[in-house]
Amino acid sequence: MFYQQRRVAGHPVRLDPRPARIAGREELLNQIADRLTVGPQPVVVALSALGGVGKTTAAVEFAHRHLDRYEVVWMFHAEDSTALVQQFHDLTQLLDPADLLDHSDPVARMHAALAARDRPWLLVLDNVRDYAMARRWLPPRGSGHVLVTTQDGHWPAEQTVPIGPLSVEAAAGFLLSCAGEYDEEAARKIATELGSLPLALAQAGAYVQTTGRSLAEYLTLLRTNRMQLLRRAAPTSHQAPVTATWSVALAELADTSPDSITLLRLLSHLAPEDIPHRLLLATGTPLPPEVHPEIAHATDRLRSDQFALDDAVAGLRRHSLIGPPAEVVTVHRLVQHITLEQIDPDHRQGWQTAATALVEAAIPADTSRREAWPICALLLPHALALLDPIGVPIWRLARSFGHAGDYPTAVAVWSILAEAHTTQLGPEHPETLSARHELASWTGDAGDAVAARDLYAQLLPVRQRVSGVEHPDTLSTRANLGYWTGEAGDAVAARDLYAQLLPVQDRVSGAEHPDTLTARANLAYWTGKAGDAVAARDLYAQLLPVRQRVSGADHPDTLSARANLAYWTGKAGDVVAARDVFAQLLPVQDRVSGVEHPDALSIRDNLAYWTGKAGDAVAARDLFGELLPVRERVLGAEHPDTLATRANLAYWTGMAGDAVAARDLFGELLPVQERVSGAEHPNTLSTRANLAYWRNQADG
C-alpha cells in the first residue's frame, strides 16, 4: 500500500491511488455525499460492513471525486494506533509549519490545526477497529468531514451508511474488467459463487490475468478446490488473499466469544440470506444422539441462555460477520465457506446434524394453519439446503405453500422433491407417486390446467398398477384428473368422470368421508359448468349441511361449498341472493385465509360479478378495478384467474357505459388469453365474443 502525497492547487492531499471503478456504486457515492451535508460540522459518516465488500474503494473514490471541494484531503490507515499517531504528526507538520500549536498531544495538535481552518477539509480514516477506539481520533470541531471505514457493526446508526451487495451483473462486469476477458456467462457464475464480494472478484481477475487461466477454468477450480484457490492471492498481487480478510476477527472471537463461533458455525450450514436465528434456537427439542456432546452443549447454551445468544450475535456483528440483526440475519457465503473449513474434520458432520435438527424442529407441526405460513416461508431455503428431500419434515414444509396460496413456490418445491424421489426411490415407488401427485395439483393451481391434466393422465395408470384401482391414492388421482380436465376446458368430460367416480368413492371411503364429499362437490360444480345451473345449485344445497357437520363451519371446504352454492344460485336466476351471500362470506374468508389468499380473492371476484348482475354496473367495474392489481401481484399477470378478472373488468366497464374502453380492454386481453389457454378454450371463445360485441357497440 502506498499513498499519493501532493498538493492540489496548493492544498495538502494524501490518498491511496484511485481504485478500479466498480459499476453499481454510484448510488452509494451519492448517499455518502448527501449524508456529509447533514448535521453540525464536523460531520462523520461511517461505511460499516464486512471486510472485502469495497468500503475502502468507495471511500477513496469519493475523496478523488471531490478533491476540489476541500482545502485538505488526508487518508489515514487506522489499524495500528502507534502508526496512526505518526500519520497525524505528518499532517500537522503541513497544517502548522510555523510550529505554533502545543506539541504535548499530537492528536489534539492536529485537531486544533483543523479547527483553525476556514475552508472545508476531508479526513478518511480507513479500517478503524471500533467506535470506542475511534472517538479519540475524531476531530471535535471544525468545518470538515470525516469518512470512516470499519467492520464494526455497532457504529452509531445515525452516522452509518450501509454498503449493500453488488448486483450479479455489476459484479460480473467488474470481474471482466479485472480479468481482461469477455466470457460473460462464466463471469456471472463466478460472481454468484463469490457472493459478489469485490475483494474476491479482484483476486479472481488478477489470478486469471497473471496465470493465463480463462474465467471458465477459474470457475472449475472454484467449484472443485474453493478453499485452496481462495487462500491464494494473485501471484503479482500485494493484497492478502481473501481468506485472510476475516482471519483476525475469527481468531479473536474464538478467544473472547466462543458462543459467537458456535452461532457462526450453525449459521454457516444454512442458506446465506434471511436466517431466522432466534426461531431456530427457540426450540428445546433434544439434538440427535449422534451429535458430539461438545457440539450439543455449545448449541444448547445458545438455546437455554438468552443472554448467551444476544452476546453471540453482538460478537459477530462487532466484526460485521453477519448483517444487521432483526428477525433474520445474513451471512456472506464466503464467510460461511471459511467458517466450515476451519471446523475440525472429525466434527463437521456433527455441526451439520445439529443445524439440520434445528431446522426440522422449527417446522410447525400443522402447516395448513395460517399462522404457520410465514414461518414456513422463512425456513424454506434453509430446509432445501439441509433436509432430506424424501423426509417427512420437508413434505410438511412443502405443503404449506399450497395451503398459503403461493402456488409458484409450491410448484418449484414439489418439482425438486419429485425429482429427488424419482432418483432415490425409483419412478414407481408410492412416495414418488405421491410427490408427482402434489406437483400436478399445484401446477394446476399455479395456472396451467392443461399441464396438470396431462400429469394426472400420466400418473393414473401407474397408480392403478402399483396401488390398485380402488386404493384411496388411485381414487384421488382420478378425482384430480377429472377436475383439471374441466379446468382445461371440457366441463362435460369432467362431469362424467365425477359421476363415474362418486359411487366408487362412496363405497370405498364412506358417504361422509372428506374425499367423498369433495367428489360430490366437484360433480355439482362440473354439472353446473356443463350447463345445468339448477342441478348444481340443488347438489350444493344438499352438500353444505353435511360439510358443516363433518368439517366445521369455518373449514376451507365448507367455505368453498357456501361460495359455490351462492354462485350457482345466481346462475340459476337469483342474482340478489348470490350477491348477498358473497357479501356475508367475504369477512369470514378474509379471517380464515387472509385478505390476499386466492380463496379470498375469488370471493371478492364473485361479489363484484354478482353486484353487477344485480344491477350496479358501476360498482362492479370499480370492484374489479380494485381487485385486478392484487390478483396480478399474488397470482401473476397471466394466471387464468387474473385473466378472468381482466375480462370482467372489461365487461362491466362496457356495461357502465364506456363501450370504447371495453372494446380496447378485450382487444388487449384476447392475444394473451389465446396464448395462455389456447384458441378454442371456452374462456378464449368468450373473450372473442365479447370483443366482437363491444366493437359493434363502440362503432355503433
XYZ file of C-alpha atoms in Angstrom:
700
model
C 0.000 0.000 0.000
C 1.280 3.484 -0.784
C -0.056 6.986 -0.724
C -0.215 9.700 -3.315
C 1.041 12.694 -1.318
C 0.925 16.021 -3.123
C -0.598 19.463 -3.149
C -3.536 20.226 -5.399
C -3.766 23.965 -6.079
C -1.560 24.415 -3.017
C -3.692 22.144 -0.795
C -2.372 19.140 1.186
C -3.578 15.827 -0.235
C -2.623 12.263 0.718
C -4.692 9.401 -0.701
C -4.376 5.845 -1.840
C -4.237 5.535 -5.634
C -7.614 5.770 -7.309
C -9.082 2.246 -7.448
C -10.564 0.429 -10.398
C -14.107 1.634 -10.943
C -16.851 -0.693 -9.713
C -20.102 -0.256 -11.589
C -23.185 -0.128 -9.409
C -21.638 2.075 -6.697
C -22.969 5.420 -7.937
C -25.928 5.301 -5.563
C -23.587 4.604 -2.629
C -21.302 7.522 -3.543
C -24.286 9.835 -3.853
C -25.568 8.648 -0.489
C -22.201 9.467 1.106
C -22.280 12.936 -0.404
C -25.803 13.528 0.872
C -25.038 12.323 4.399
C -21.931 14.518 4.669
C -24.104 17.604 4.220
C -26.431 16.789 7.138
C -25.906 17.880 10.733
C -23.449 20.074 12.614
C -19.836 20.002 11.496
C -17.591 18.153 11.580
C -19.868 15.511 10.033
C -18.840 11.881 10.498
C -20.006 9.162 8.089
C -19.009 5.541 8.648
C -19.007 2.878 5.944
C -19.654 -0.145 8.143
C -19.637 -3.577 6.537
C -17.940 -6.920 6.196
C -14.304 -6.918 5.142
C -13.807 -7.180 1.404
C -17.057 -5.523 0.280
C -15.315 -2.406 -1.028
C -15.510 0.104 1.839
C -12.019 1.485 1.211
C -12.569 1.506 -2.545
C -15.724 3.586 -2.111
C -14.080 5.992 0.352
C -11.047 6.578 -1.861
C -13.175 7.016 -4.975
C -15.334 9.554 -3.136
C -12.273 11.501 -1.997
C -10.759 11.591 -5.502
C -14.041 12.784 -6.997
C -14.380 15.653 -4.519
C -10.811 16.962 -4.239
C -11.881 20.398 -5.445
C -14.398 20.767 -2.598
C -11.819 20.586 0.163
C -8.765 22.547 1.238
C -7.272 19.439 2.866
C -7.846 15.787 1.929
C -5.944 13.252 4.008
C -6.236 9.490 4.351
C -5.133 7.604 7.466
C -4.622 3.869 7.836
C -6.101 3.378 11.276
C -5.418 -0.296 12.060
C -2.475 0.489 14.353
C -2.685 3.260 16.952
C 1.049 3.959 17.026
C 1.275 4.319 13.268
C -1.851 6.469 13.287
C -0.284 8.960 15.705
C 2.660 9.304 13.322
C 0.269 9.913 10.426
C -1.424 12.652 12.461
C 2.001 14.187 13.025
C 2.724 14.163 9.281
C -0.445 16.119 8.517
C 0.080 18.555 11.386
C 3.525 19.428 10.041
C 1.830 20.693 6.863
C -1.011 22.433 8.675
C 1.203 24.075 11.339
C 4.538 24.743 9.610
C 5.365 27.582 11.999
C 5.116 25.218 14.994
C 2.645 27.500 16.792
C 0.496 24.784 18.391
C 1.072 22.795 21.575
C 3.247 19.700 20.944
C 2.294 17.720 24.054
C -0.535 15.785 22.391
C -0.137 15.167 18.641
C -3.814 14.256 18.286
C -5.015 17.423 19.999
C -2.483 19.439 17.967
C -3.911 18.156 14.678
C -7.475 18.751 15.874
C -6.590 22.337 16.757
C -4.951 22.880 13.363
C -8.066 21.646 11.571
C -10.403 23.700 13.760
C -8.470 26.850 12.885
C -9.060 26.473 9.137
C -11.889 28.358 7.450
C -12.299 26.160 4.396
C -13.656 22.573 4.483
C -11.439 19.556 4.876
C -11.905 15.801 4.488
C -10.304 13.080 6.573
C -10.561 9.404 5.597
C -9.923 7.007 8.492
C -9.563 3.606 6.895
C -10.160 0.330 8.720
C -10.996 1.734 12.149
C -11.213 -1.109 14.633
C -14.263 0.060 16.572
C -16.239 3.127 17.549
C -14.834 3.279 21.079
C -11.288 3.499 19.716
C -12.251 5.981 17.009
C -13.736 8.560 19.364
C -10.248 9.729 20.359
C -9.256 10.341 16.753
C -12.396 12.146 15.540
C -11.991 15.964 15.397
C -14.455 17.647 17.794
C -14.588 20.994 15.936
C -14.057 22.481 12.516
C -15.729 22.906 9.151
C -14.876 19.479 7.838
C -15.992 15.955 7.095
C -14.728 12.593 8.330
C -15.260 9.435 6.304
C -14.622 6.225 8.271
C -14.380 2.649 7.040
C -14.891 -0.048 9.649
C -16.044 -3.607 10.189
C -17.618 -2.559 13.488
C -21.339 -3.251 13.156
C -22.043 -1.316 16.354
C -21.211 2.106 14.905
C -23.963 4.668 15.701
C -26.779 4.258 13.212
C -27.138 7.990 12.593
C -23.561 8.079 11.257
C -23.658 4.825 9.289
C -24.066 4.360 5.557
C -24.502 0.628 4.887
C -22.871 -0.923 1.833
C -25.176 -3.346 0.091
C -24.000 -6.167 -2.125
C -23.207 -5.637 -5.775
C -25.736 -6.979 -8.209
C -24.579 -10.067 -10.074
C -24.436 -8.038 -13.291
C -22.294 -5.303 -11.717
C -20.041 -7.901 -10.073
C -19.612 -9.765 -13.356
C -18.733 -6.532 -15.136
C -16.113 -5.677 -12.515
C -14.621 -9.170 -12.808
C -14.445 -8.914 -16.603
C -12.637 -5.588 -16.336
C -10.160 -7.025 -13.822
C -9.551 -10.188 -15.850
C -9.485 -8.600 -19.285
C -11.873 -11.270 -20.579
C -15.246 -11.336 -22.313
C -16.815 -14.574 -21.055
C -19.924 -13.004 -19.509
C -21.584 -16.308 -18.596
C -18.549 -17.553 -16.647
C -18.165 -14.142 -15.012
C -21.778 -14.197 -13.766
C -21.360 -17.706 -12.382
C -18.113 -16.780 -10.608
C -19.747 -13.633 -9.214
C -22.569 -15.772 -7.807
C -20.138 -18.290 -6.298
C -18.165 -15.464 -4.673
C -21.243 -13.673 -3.378
C -20.336 -10.589 -5.479
C -17.580 -9.730 -2.977
C -15.350 -7.093 -4.651
C -12.118 -8.253 -2.968
C -12.687 -11.836 -4.075
C -13.613 -10.662 -7.578
C -10.470 -8.556 -7.839
C -8.399 -11.514 -6.637
C -10.058 -13.767 -9.194
C -9.457 -11.292 -12.013
C -5.806 -10.828 -11.088
C -5.325 -14.586 -10.827
C -6.741 -15.091 -14.307
C -4.599 -12.320 -15.771
C -1.328 -13.483 -14.264
C -1.710 -17.246 -14.681
C -3.232 -17.281 -18.159
C -6.236 -19.236 -16.934
C -9.597 -18.489 -18.501
C -12.591 -17.481 -16.415
C -14.202 -20.810 -17.289
C -11.150 -22.631 -15.917
C -11.200 -20.459 -12.796
C -14.864 -21.357 -12.294
C -13.989 -25.060 -12.395
C -11.167 -24.541 -9.885
C -13.513 -22.543 -7.657
C -16.083 -25.330 -7.605
C -13.598 -28.150 -7.057
C -10.867 -26.523 -4.930
C -12.592 -23.496 -3.447
C -10.585 -23.027 -0.282
C -7.198 -23.743 -1.870
C -7.963 -21.130 -4.509
C -9.266 -18.523 -2.066
C -6.159 -18.912 0.101
C -4.032 -17.804 -2.822
C -3.555 -14.170 -3.660
C -2.782 -13.483 -7.294
C 0.917 -14.163 -7.988
C 1.701 -10.463 -8.533
C -0.773 -9.056 -6.018
C 0.337 -7.215 -2.895
C -3.005 -7.871 -1.218
C -3.588 -10.657 1.265
C -5.766 -13.494 -0.032
C -9.482 -13.204 0.579
C -9.379 -15.878 3.288
C -7.195 -13.603 5.405
C -9.816 -10.843 5.380
C -11.712 -12.304 8.331
C -8.982 -14.437 9.937
C -8.175 -11.870 12.638
C -11.839 -11.461 13.548
C -12.442 -15.211 13.710
C -9.327 -15.765 15.811
C -10.349 -13.016 18.235
C -13.866 -14.407 18.583
C -12.513 -17.888 19.245
C -10.671 -16.432 22.277
C -13.187 -13.872 23.519
C -16.613 -15.138 22.450
C -16.843 -18.893 21.851
C -20.643 -18.528 21.723
C -20.189 -16.345 18.638
C -18.183 -19.093 16.966
C -20.876 -21.633 17.886
C -23.554 -19.453 16.333
C -21.486 -18.772 13.218
C -20.840 -22.483 12.680
C -24.562 -23.208 12.853
C -25.430 -20.287 10.572
C -22.787 -21.347 8.062
C -24.658 -24.565 7.284
C -27.757 -22.634 6.249
C -28.633 -20.566 3.195
C -26.771 -17.244 3.442
C -29.800 -14.932 3.342
C -32.670 -14.344 5.781
C -31.665 -16.768 8.526
C -34.291 -16.789 11.338
C -31.688 -17.404 14.036
C -33.946 -16.825 17.035
C -36.679 -19.024 15.606
C -34.195 -21.840 15.020
C -32.747 -21.573 18.512
C -36.089 -21.174 20.286
C -36.945 -24.861 20.277
C -35.952 -27.112 23.142
C -36.182 -30.308 21.072
C -33.200 -32.528 22.013
C -30.492 -32.811 19.404
C -29.954 -36.266 17.855
C -27.751 -38.561 19.955
C -25.125 -38.790 17.219
C -24.228 -35.115 17.732
C -20.945 -34.872 19.662
C -21.554 -33.849 23.303
C -19.386 -30.725 22.957
C -21.419 -29.535 19.969
C -24.689 -30.343 21.715
C -23.594 -28.491 24.860
C -22.478 -25.409 22.899
C -25.731 -25.338 20.905
C -27.907 -25.884 23.969
C -26.185 -22.979 25.690
C -27.454 -20.652 22.953
C -30.936 -22.179 23.239
C -31.201 -22.031 27.018
C -29.473 -18.735 27.830
C -30.983 -15.719 26.063
C -28.023 -13.563 27.033
C -25.595 -16.066 25.539
C -27.397 -15.779 22.212
C -27.526 -11.978 22.447
C -23.806 -11.826 23.211
C -23.052 -14.222 20.344
C -24.993 -12.018 17.915
C -23.259 -8.898 19.238
C -19.851 -10.530 18.828
C -20.476 -11.426 15.202
C -21.954 -8.024 14.497
C -18.895 -6.326 16.005
C -16.930 -7.607 13.010
C -19.831 -7.386 10.514
C -19.674 -11.161 10.082
C -23.470 -11.071 9.996
C -25.827 -8.447 8.643
C -27.780 -6.144 10.973
C -29.762 -8.454 13.272
C -33.538 -8.303 13.339
C -35.966 -11.164 12.812
C -33.361 -12.582 10.437
C -29.644 -12.204 9.785
C -27.442 -12.726 6.745
C -24.006 -14.296 6.416
C -21.854 -13.840 3.337
C -21.398 -17.159 1.541
C -17.584 -16.865 1.636
C -17.666 -16.305 5.395
C -19.723 -19.498 5.566
C -17.215 -21.447 3.479
C -14.247 -20.241 5.507
C -16.019 -20.946 8.793
C -16.863 -24.503 7.734
C -13.304 -25.065 6.529
C -11.960 -24.177 9.977
C -14.082 -26.805 11.759
C -12.223 -29.923 12.861
C -12.931 -32.522 10.133
C -13.991 -35.029 12.796
C -16.741 -32.645 13.971
C -18.058 -31.286 10.658
C -20.819 -33.863 10.333
C -21.884 -33.213 13.927
C -22.332 -29.489 13.278
C -24.334 -30.211 10.129
C -26.532 -32.673 12.007
C -27.141 -30.087 14.733
C -28.095 -27.402 12.204
C -30.385 -29.845 10.382
C -32.109 -30.782 13.621
C -32.745 -27.114 14.442
C -34.419 -26.542 11.064
C -36.549 -29.684 11.350
C -37.678 -28.796 14.873
C -38.693 -25.291 13.767
C -41.148 -26.524 11.109
C -44.688 -26.193 12.547
C -46.490 -29.470 13.207
C -49.562 -28.310 11.259
C -48.526 -26.343 8.197
C -52.098 -25.964 6.968
C -52.735 -23.283 9.605
C -52.438 -19.673 8.555
C -50.097 -18.714 11.377
C -47.611 -21.357 10.192
C -47.215 -19.948 6.683
C -44.794 -17.057 7.397
C -42.612 -19.406 9.454
C -42.504 -21.940 6.634
C -41.569 -19.236 4.140
C -38.598 -18.244 6.328
C -37.460 -21.841 6.729
C -37.732 -22.948 3.096
C -34.258 -22.020 1.749
C -32.585 -23.487 4.822
C -34.639 -26.662 4.622
C -33.691 -27.104 0.975
C -30.034 -26.649 1.928
C -30.067 -29.242 4.717
C -33.073 -31.521 4.932
C -33.504 -34.937 3.369
C -35.699 -34.292 0.291
C -37.564 -37.562 0.863
C -38.119 -36.983 4.581
C -41.356 -36.169 6.394
C -40.326 -32.654 7.598
C -39.685 -31.322 4.088
C -43.060 -32.691 2.966
C -44.826 -30.821 5.762
C -42.991 -27.674 4.798
C -43.678 -28.075 1.065
C -47.416 -28.443 1.605
C -47.583 -25.126 3.438
C -47.071 -23.118 0.255
C -50.090 -24.620 -1.438
C -52.189 -24.028 1.670
C -50.965 -20.429 1.727
C -51.892 -19.870 -1.916
C -48.273 -19.408 -3.002
C -48.674 -21.740 -5.943
C -45.483 -20.860 -7.886
C -43.341 -21.680 -4.852
C -45.328 -24.875 -4.277
C -44.615 -25.946 -7.864
C -40.914 -25.124 -7.528
C -40.532 -27.089 -4.288
C -42.527 -30.116 -5.429
C -40.522 -30.226 -8.657
C -37.386 -30.610 -6.544
C -38.978 -33.237 -4.304
C -40.469 -35.241 -7.177
C -37.100 -35.411 -8.919
C -35.336 -36.409 -5.697
C -37.867 -39.165 -5.008
C -37.572 -40.492 -8.538
C -33.776 -40.585 -8.269
C -33.534 -42.070 -4.779
C -36.588 -44.344 -4.568
C -37.406 -45.118 -8.179
C -40.153 -43.868 -10.540
C -42.902 -46.190 -9.235
C -42.300 -46.036 -5.504
C -45.522 -44.985 -3.713
C -43.845 -41.928 -2.211
C -42.572 -40.903 -5.643
C -46.100 -41.174 -6.983
C -47.379 -39.035 -4.108
C -44.769 -36.368 -4.882
C -45.817 -36.426 -8.560
C -49.451 -36.081 -7.447
C -48.620 -32.983 -5.395
C -46.641 -31.473 -8.267
C -49.542 -31.967 -10.675
C -52.043 -30.413 -8.265
C -50.063 -27.238 -7.614
C -49.158 -26.942 -11.295
C -52.860 -26.581 -11.992
C -53.404 -24.114 -9.175
C -50.471 -22.083 -10.479
C -52.421 -21.576 -13.692
C -51.508 -24.399 -16.075
C -54.629 -26.566 -16.177
C -53.583 -28.426 -19.333
C -50.232 -29.452 -17.818
C -51.980 -30.552 -14.609
C -54.472 -32.645 -16.578
C -51.685 -34.289 -18.571
C -49.590 -35.001 -15.461
C -52.554 -36.740 -13.823
C -53.331 -38.648 -17.018
C -49.752 -39.989 -16.991
C -49.911 -40.773 -13.280
C -53.258 -42.612 -13.169
C -52.297 -45.897 -14.917
C -49.156 -46.132 -12.772
C -51.241 -45.612 -9.635
C -53.699 -48.294 -10.735
C -50.916 -50.773 -11.428
C -48.926 -50.071 -8.254
C -51.682 -49.461 -5.693
C -54.817 -50.991 -7.223
C -57.830 -49.423 -8.900
C -59.741 -48.724 -5.676
C -56.882 -47.609 -3.471
C -57.578 -44.157 -1.973
C -54.489 -42.732 -3.693
C -55.723 -44.006 -7.060
C -59.161 -42.524 -6.451
C -57.560 -39.209 -5.513
C -55.658 -39.199 -8.795
C -58.882 -39.975 -10.696
C -60.606 -37.111 -8.916
C -57.877 -34.643 -9.780
C -57.777 -35.816 -13.384
C -61.489 -35.039 -13.586
C -61.076 -31.595 -12.040
C -58.222 -30.452 -14.276
C -59.950 -31.920 -17.340
C -62.744 -29.493 -16.612
C -60.405 -26.593 -15.922
C -58.658 -27.327 -19.214
C -61.949 -26.641 -20.967
C -64.002 -29.861 -21.090
C -66.732 -29.442 -18.476
C -68.873 -32.299 -19.816
C -65.990 -34.781 -19.582
C -65.239 -33.571 -16.064
C -68.868 -34.051 -15.017
C -68.938 -37.552 -16.456
C -65.641 -38.533 -14.771
C -67.001 -37.463 -11.375
C -70.304 -39.240 -11.993
C -68.330 -42.453 -12.558
C -66.043 -41.835 -9.577
C -68.602 -40.919 -6.911
C -70.192 -44.370 -6.318
C -66.730 -45.965 -6.087
C -65.538 -43.298 -3.660
C -68.728 -43.696 -1.615
C -68.270 -47.470 -1.359
C -64.548 -47.342 -0.551
C -64.420 -44.411 1.854
C -67.952 -43.931 3.126
C -70.629 -41.369 2.355
C -69.283 -38.665 4.686
C -65.576 -39.146 4.196
C -63.923 -35.818 3.160
C -62.778 -37.348 -0.151
C -66.335 -38.443 -0.925
C -67.668 -35.008 -0.084
C -65.038 -33.448 -2.354
C -66.140 -35.746 -5.187
C -69.767 -34.690 -4.595
C -68.737 -31.034 -4.660
C -66.894 -31.478 -7.941
C -69.773 -33.369 -9.515
C -72.035 -30.470 -8.578
C -69.601 -27.877 -9.904
C -68.985 -29.505 -13.270
C -72.697 -30.247 -13.638
C -73.213 -26.523 -13.468
C -70.337 -25.736 -15.817
C -71.763 -28.281 -18.267
C -74.925 -26.207 -18.432
C -77.304 -27.233 -15.632
C -77.132 -24.434 -13.068
C -80.302 -25.508 -11.229
C -78.969 -29.029 -10.669
C -75.654 -27.624 -9.482
C -77.424 -25.350 -7.014
C -79.506 -28.196 -5.644
C -76.497 -30.520 -5.298
C -74.593 -27.865 -3.332
C -77.649 -27.194 -1.165
C -77.691 -30.895 -0.231
C -73.914 -30.951 0.347
C -73.475 -27.841 2.502
C -75.084 -29.063 5.768
C -73.050 -32.275 5.557
C -69.860 -30.277 5.040
C -70.669 -28.075 8.011
C -71.328 -31.069 10.254
C -68.257 -33.051 9.153
C -65.634 -30.323 8.697
C -66.911 -27.349 10.694
C -68.394 -24.012 9.669
C -65.071 -22.263 9.010
C -63.240 -25.113 7.275
C -61.966 -24.098 3.799
C -64.012 -26.876 2.182
C -67.166 -25.639 3.898
C -66.492 -22.075 2.794
C -65.956 -23.373 -0.744
C -69.320 -25.139 -0.632
C -71.012 -21.933 0.587
C -69.372 -19.968 -2.224
C -70.403 -22.461 -4.861
C -73.963 -22.627 -3.575
C -74.134 -18.845 -3.857
C -72.609 -18.898 -7.346
C -74.984 -21.479 -8.759
C -77.903 -19.798 -7.013
C -77.026 -16.734 -9.033
C -76.607 -18.730 -12.214
C -79.999 -20.332 -11.575
C -81.575 -16.872 -11.598
C -81.445 -15.347 -8.090
C -78.657 -12.813 -8.564
C -79.531 -10.711 -5.497
C -79.263 -13.745 -3.203
C -75.901 -14.601 -4.761
C -74.601 -11.072 -4.161
C -75.813 -11.047 -0.567
C -74.279 -14.434 0.298
C -70.891 -13.407 -1.115
C -71.057 -10.181 0.879
C -71.689 -12.227 4.040
C -68.985 -14.746 3.172
C -66.183 -12.278 2.426
C -65.285 -11.251 6.022
C -65.321 -14.908 7.093
C -62.994 -15.917 4.253
C -60.691 -12.957 4.998
C -60.453 -14.032 8.627
C -59.786 -17.678 7.844
C -57.316 -17.397 4.963
C -56.118 -13.785 4.867
C -57.242 -10.971 2.599
C -54.826 -11.801 -0.250
C -55.220 -15.570 -0.260
C -56.511 -16.788 -3.650
C -59.690 -18.065 -1.983
C -60.417 -14.607 -0.555
C -59.714 -13.011 -3.935
C -62.172 -15.450 -5.521
C -64.891 -14.314 -3.098
C -64.134 -10.674 -3.990
C -64.332 -11.552 -7.672
C -67.743 -13.152 -7.204
C -69.028 -10.308 -5.056
C -68.085 -7.872 -7.822
C -69.673 -10.044 -10.509
C -72.978 -10.562 -8.742
C -73.083 -6.898 -7.735
C -73.066 -6.129 -11.423
C -75.627 -8.790 -12.248
C -77.855 -7.358 -9.515
C -77.927 -4.070 -11.415
C -74.988 -1.927 -10.252
C -72.552 -1.991 -13.186
C -70.520 0.982 -11.923
C -69.891 -0.666 -8.544
C -68.964 -3.928 -10.291
C -66.495 -2.108 -12.528
C -64.892 -0.380 -9.544
C -64.654 -3.584 -7.514
C -62.948 -5.391 -10.398
C -60.649 -2.397 -10.860
C -59.561 -2.703 -7.222
C -59.163 -6.476 -7.462
C -57.075 -6.692 -10.644
C -53.731 -5.328 -9.336
C -53.985 -7.579 -6.287
C -54.559 -10.667 -8.444
C -51.671 -9.672 -10.695
C -49.376 -9.343 -7.704
C -50.494 -12.528 -5.939
C -51.091 -14.916 -8.841
C -49.204 -13.337 -11.721
C -50.337 -11.374 -14.751
C -51.167 -14.438 -16.870
C -52.825 -16.700 -14.308
C -56.299 -17.775 -15.535
C -57.968 -16.143 -12.534
C -56.183 -12.875 -13.293
C -57.305 -13.048 -16.910
C -60.869 -13.715 -15.742
C -60.709 -10.569 -13.622
C -59.435 -8.592 -16.627
C -62.335 -9.928 -18.681
C -64.852 -8.958 -16.022
C -63.324 -5.500 -15.662
C -63.670 -5.022 -19.413
C -67.249 -6.304 -19.455
C -68.505 -4.168 -16.589
C -66.650 -1.152 -17.948
C -68.803 -1.544 -21.034
C -71.944 -2.141 -19.024
C -71.177 1.013 -17.037
C -71.395 2.977 -20.275
C -67.895 3.036 -21.793
C -68.102 0.760 -24.814
C -64.863 2.099 -26.329
C -62.836 1.246 -23.212
C -64.484 -2.193 -23.053
C -63.595 -2.840 -26.694
C -59.980 -1.823 -26.110
C -59.654 -3.898 -22.920
C -60.960 -7.025 -24.632
C -58.696 -6.297 -27.598
C -55.658 -6.258 -25.289
C -56.833 -9.382 -23.462
C -57.575 -11.657 -26.441
C -53.990 -12.436 -27.583
C -52.959 -13.128 -24.001
C -55.945 -15.427 -23.468
C -55.173 -17.279 -26.709
C -51.546 -17.791 -25.705
C -52.348 -18.948 -22.171
C -55.499 -21.058 -22.698
C -55.473 -21.905 -26.398
C -57.580 -20.641 -29.285
C -60.580 -22.911 -28.591
C -60.758 -22.802 -24.799
C -64.184 -21.600 -23.569
C -62.588 -18.578 -21.917
C -60.884 -17.595 -25.164
C -64.113 -18.017 -27.110
C -65.924 -15.866 -24.542
C -63.283 -13.146 -24.853
C -63.517 -13.229 -28.650
C -67.318 -12.956 -28.493
C -67.131 -10.039 -26.065
C -64.599 -8.256 -28.255
C -66.964 -8.557 -31.219
C -69.911 -7.340 -29.167
C -68.181 -4.290 -27.687
C -66.540 -3.443 -31.003
C -70.017 -3.318 -32.508
C -71.276 -1.210 -29.595
C -68.344 1.197 -29.831
C -68.547 1.565 -33.589
C -72.357 1.686 -33.440
